[in-house]
Amino acid sequence: MPFVVTGSCIKCRYTDCVEVCPVDCFYEGENMLVINPDECIDCGVCEPECPIEAIKSDEELAPDQMHWAQLNQRYSALWPNITQSKGPLPGAEAAADTPAEEKRAVFSEKPGSGD
């Protein structure tokens, strides 16, 4: 089962996870990362790298969190690939404590710059 970036990533976008991914399955949005579920090999090396625990196995998602899996699938097809760490977004520390569902209101569909 693939891993999923959840809404905790919004406004933080720590990129520590992308450098350890052996298959380069992360994609960058303006204020969040996503994982392409068709490329993810379920190795799990990215999960412990996320300082805010935004990465979860899709098997760990509660039914009311499944929309994050769908969001990862959709935007990984639209956003550029990212394989190198860029550091977090400005204000990431403050945003880290905001619940994921509150952050959803500020999710941006715009792509990031990728590598």
PDB file of C-alpha atoms in Angstrom:
ATOM      1  CA  MET A   1       0.000   0.000   0.000  1.00  0.00           C
ATOM      2  CA  PRO A   2       1.379   3.446  -0.903  1.00  0.00           C
ATOM      3  CA  PHE A   3       2.152   6.262   1.458  1.00  0.00           C
ATOM      4  CA  VAL A   4       0.140   9.489   1.452  1.00  0.00           C
ATOM      5  CA  VAL A   5       1.032  13.051   2.381  1.00  0.00           C
ATOM      6  CA  THR A   6      -1.759  14.420   4.572  1.00  0.00           C
ATOM      7  CA  GLY A   7      -2.930  17.955   5.199  1.00  0.00           C
ATOM      8  CA  SER A   8      -0.438  18.443   8.009  1.00  0.00           C
ATOM      9  CA  CYS A   9       2.049  19.269   5.239  1.00  0.00           C
ATOM     10  CA  ILE A  10       0.088  22.323   4.073  1.00  0.00           C
ATOM     11  CA  LYS A  11       1.947  25.585   4.803  1.00  0.00           C
ATOM     12  CA  CYS A  12       4.946  23.613   6.069  1.00  0.00           C
ATOM     13  CA  ARG A  13       6.216  21.623   3.079  1.00  0.00           C
ATOM     14  CA  TYR A  14       9.260  20.210   4.776  1.00  0.00           C
ATOM     15  CA  THR A  15      11.201  18.442   2.047  1.00  0.00           C
ATOM     16  CA  ASP A  16      13.410  16.097   4.097  1.00  0.00           C
ATOM     17  CA  CYS A  17      11.370  13.168   2.773  1.00  0.00           C
ATOM     18  CA  VAL A  18      12.129  13.685  -0.909  1.00  0.00           C
ATOM     19  CA  GLU A  19      15.860  13.041  -0.649  1.00  0.00           C
ATOM     20  CA  VAL A  20      15.440   9.572   0.867  1.00  0.00           C
ATOM     21  CA  CYS A  21      12.836   8.355  -1.628  1.00  0.00           C
ATOM     22  CA  PRO A  22      14.459   5.666  -3.810  1.00  0.00           C
ATOM     23  CA  VAL A  23      11.890   6.055  -6.605  1.00  0.00           C
ATOM     24  CA  ASP A  24      11.442   9.865  -6.676  1.00  0.00           C
ATOM     25  CA  CYS A  25       7.677   9.728  -6.238  1.00  0.00           C
ATOM     26  CA  PHE A  26       7.190  13.154  -4.565  1.00  0.00           C
ATOM     27  CA  TYR A  27       5.599  16.082  -6.357  1.00  0.00           C
ATOM     28  CA  GLU A  28       5.630  19.710  -5.267  1.00  0.00           C
ATOM     29  CA  GLY A  29       2.752  22.094  -4.924  1.00  0.00           C
ATOM     30  CA  GLU A  30       2.930  25.720  -3.871  1.00  0.00           C
ATOM     31  CA  ASN A  31       2.355  24.851  -0.195  1.00  0.00           C
ATOM     32  CA  MET A  32       2.353  21.042   0.050  1.00  0.00           C
ATOM     33  CA  LEU A  33       3.985  17.869  -1.253  1.00  0.00           C
ATOM     34  CA  VAL A  34       2.172  14.783  -2.555  1.00  0.00           C
ATOM     35  CA  ILE A  35       3.174  11.211  -3.359  1.00  0.00           C
ATOM     36  CA  ASN A  36       2.280   9.484  -6.613  1.00  0.00           C
ATOM     37  CA  PRO A  37       0.625   6.247  -5.429  1.00  0.00           C
ATOM     38  CA  ASP A  38       1.451   4.454  -8.683  1.00  0.00           C
ATOM     39  CA  GLU A  39       5.166   5.155  -8.207  1.00  0.00           C
ATOM     40  CA  CYS A  40       5.410   4.602  -4.439  1.00  0.00           C
ATOM     41  CA  ILE A  41       6.932   1.217  -3.608  1.00  0.00           C
ATOM     42  CA  ASP A  42       5.756   1.289   0.019  1.00  0.00           C
ATOM     43  CA  CYS A  43       9.281   1.172   1.421  1.00  0.00           C
ATOM     44  CA  GLY A  44       8.414   3.595   4.225  1.00  0.00           C
ATOM     45  CA  VAL A  45      11.739   5.430   4.354  1.00  0.00           C
ATOM     46  CA  CYS A  46      10.023   8.795   3.907  1.00  0.00           C
ATOM     47  CA  GLU A  47       7.649   8.483   6.855  1.00  0.00           C
ATOM     48  CA  PRO A  48      10.165   8.957   9.707  1.00  0.00           C
ATOM     49  CA  GLU A  49      11.859  11.832   7.847  1.00  0.00           C
ATOM     50  CA  CYS A  50       8.805  14.084   8.153  1.00  0.00           C
ATOM     51  CA  PRO A  51       9.221  16.228  11.288  1.00  0.00           C
ATOM     52  CA  ILE A  52       5.464  16.855  11.533  1.00  0.00           C
ATOM     53  CA  GLU A  53       4.317  13.287  10.803  1.00  0.00           C
ATOM     54  CA  ALA A  54       2.375  14.298   7.699  1.00  0.00           C
ATOM     55  CA  ILE A  55       3.175  11.064   5.839  1.00  0.00           C
ATOM     56  CA  LYS A  56       1.007   8.021   6.533  1.00  0.00           C
ATOM     57  CA  SER A  57       0.440   4.636   4.958  1.00  0.00           C
ATOM     58  CA  ASP A  58      -2.892   4.660   3.143  1.00  0.00           C
ATOM     59  CA  GLU A  59      -3.877   1.762   5.410  1.00  0.00           C
ATOM     60  CA  GLU A  60      -3.556   4.090   8.429  1.00  0.00           C
ATOM     61  CA  LEU A  61      -5.997   6.653   7.076  1.00  0.00           C
ATOM     62  CA  ALA A  62      -9.383   6.852   8.753  1.00  0.00           C
ATOM     63  CA  PRO A  63     -12.380   6.894   6.393  1.00  0.00           C
ATOM     64  CA  ASP A  64     -12.740  10.661   6.864  1.00  0.00           C
ATOM     65  CA  GLN A  65      -9.075  11.106   5.792  1.00  0.00           C
ATOM     66  CA  MET A  66      -9.251   9.184   2.516  1.00  0.00           C
ATOM     67  CA  HIS A  67      -9.627  12.436   0.618  1.00  0.00           C
ATOM     68  CA  TRP A  68      -5.868  12.944   1.186  1.00  0.00           C
ATOM     69  CA  ALA A  69      -5.142   9.795  -0.822  1.00  0.00           C
ATOM     70  CA  GLN A  70      -7.320  11.109  -3.641  1.00  0.00           C
ATOM     71  CA  LEU A  71      -5.621  14.507  -3.450  1.00  0.00           C
ATOM     72  CA  ASN A  72      -2.172  12.854  -3.701  1.00  0.00           C
ATOM     73  CA  GLN A  73      -3.288  10.878  -6.757  1.00  0.00           C
ATOM     74  CA  ARG A  74      -4.739  13.912  -8.505  1.00  0.00           C
ATOM     75  CA  TYR A  75      -1.972  16.438  -7.888  1.00  0.00           C
ATOM     76  CA  SER A  76       0.943  14.075  -8.444  1.00  0.00           C
ATOM     77  CA  ALA A  77      -0.218  14.012 -12.058  1.00  0.00           C
ATOM     78  CA  LEU A  78      -0.268  17.815 -12.263  1.00  0.00           C
ATOM     79  CA  TRP A  79       2.661  19.074 -10.191  1.00  0.00           C
ATOM     80  CA  PRO A  80       6.408  18.872 -10.934  1.00  0.00           C
ATOM     81  CA  ASN A  81       8.609  16.163  -9.479  1.00  0.00           C
ATOM     82  CA  ILE A  82      10.873  17.079  -6.561  1.00  0.00           C
ATOM     83  CA  THR A  83      13.911  15.020  -5.562  1.00  0.00           C
ATOM     84  CA  GLN A  84      16.033  17.512  -3.593  1.00  0.00           C
ATOM     85  CA  SER A  85      15.352  19.085  -0.221  1.00  0.00           C
ATOM     86  CA  LYS A  86      14.645  22.820  -0.253  1.00  0.00           C
ATOM     87  CA  GLY A  87      13.898  23.295   3.417  1.00  0.00           C
ATOM     88  CA  PRO A  88      10.489  24.209   4.839  1.00  0.00           C
ATOM     89  CA  LEU A  89       8.263  27.090   3.852  1.00  0.00           C
ATOM     90  CA  PRO A  90       8.607  30.351   5.798  1.00  0.00           C
ATOM     91  CA  GLY A  91       6.406  30.094   8.887  1.00  0.00           C
ATOM     92  CA  ALA A  92       6.431  26.290   8.853  1.00  0.00           C
ATOM     93  CA  GLU A  93       7.143  26.027  12.576  1.00  0.00           C
ATOM     94  CA  ALA A  94       4.077  28.086  13.453  1.00  0.00           C
ATOM     95  CA  ALA A  95       1.895  26.239  10.924  1.00  0.00           C
ATOM     96  CA  ALA A  96       2.962  22.818  12.202  1.00  0.00           C
ATOM     97  CA  ASP A  97       0.589  23.026  15.169  1.00  0.00           C
ATOM     98  CA  THR A  98      -2.479  23.843  13.070  1.00  0.00           C
ATOM     99  CA  PRO A  99      -4.782  20.818  12.587  1.00  0.00           C
ATOM    100  CA  ALA A 100      -4.747  19.365   9.068  1.00  0.00           C
ATOM    101  CA  GLU A 101      -8.447  19.943   8.481  1.00  0.00           C
ATOM    102  CA  GLU A 102      -8.048  23.641   9.312  1.00  0.00           C
ATOM    103  CA  LYS A 103      -5.150  23.881   6.880  1.00  0.00           C
ATOM    104  CA  ARG A 104      -7.281  22.407   4.116  1.00  0.00           C
ATOM    105  CA  ALA A 105      -8.930  25.808   3.648  1.00  0.00           C
ATOM    106  CA  VAL A 106      -5.563  27.286   2.578  1.00  0.00           C
ATOM    107  CA  PHE A 107      -4.487  24.405   0.324  1.00  0.00           C
ATOM    108  CA  SER A 108      -3.165  25.749  -2.976  1.00  0.00           C
ATOM    109  CA  GLU A 109      -3.743  23.910  -6.251  1.00  0.00           C
ATOM    110  CA  LYS A 110      -0.830  25.816  -7.817  1.00  0.00           C
ATOM    111  CA  PRO A 111       2.277  23.822  -8.643  1.00  0.00           C
ATOM    112  CA  GLY A 112       5.601  24.356  -6.950  1.00  0.00           C
ATOM    113  CA  SER A 113       8.828  24.797  -8.886  1.00  0.00           C
ATOM    114  CA  GLY A 114      10.067  21.194  -8.587  1.00  0.00           C
ATOM    115  CA  ASP A 115      13.778  20.572  -9.013  1.00  0.00           C
TER     116      ASP A 115
END
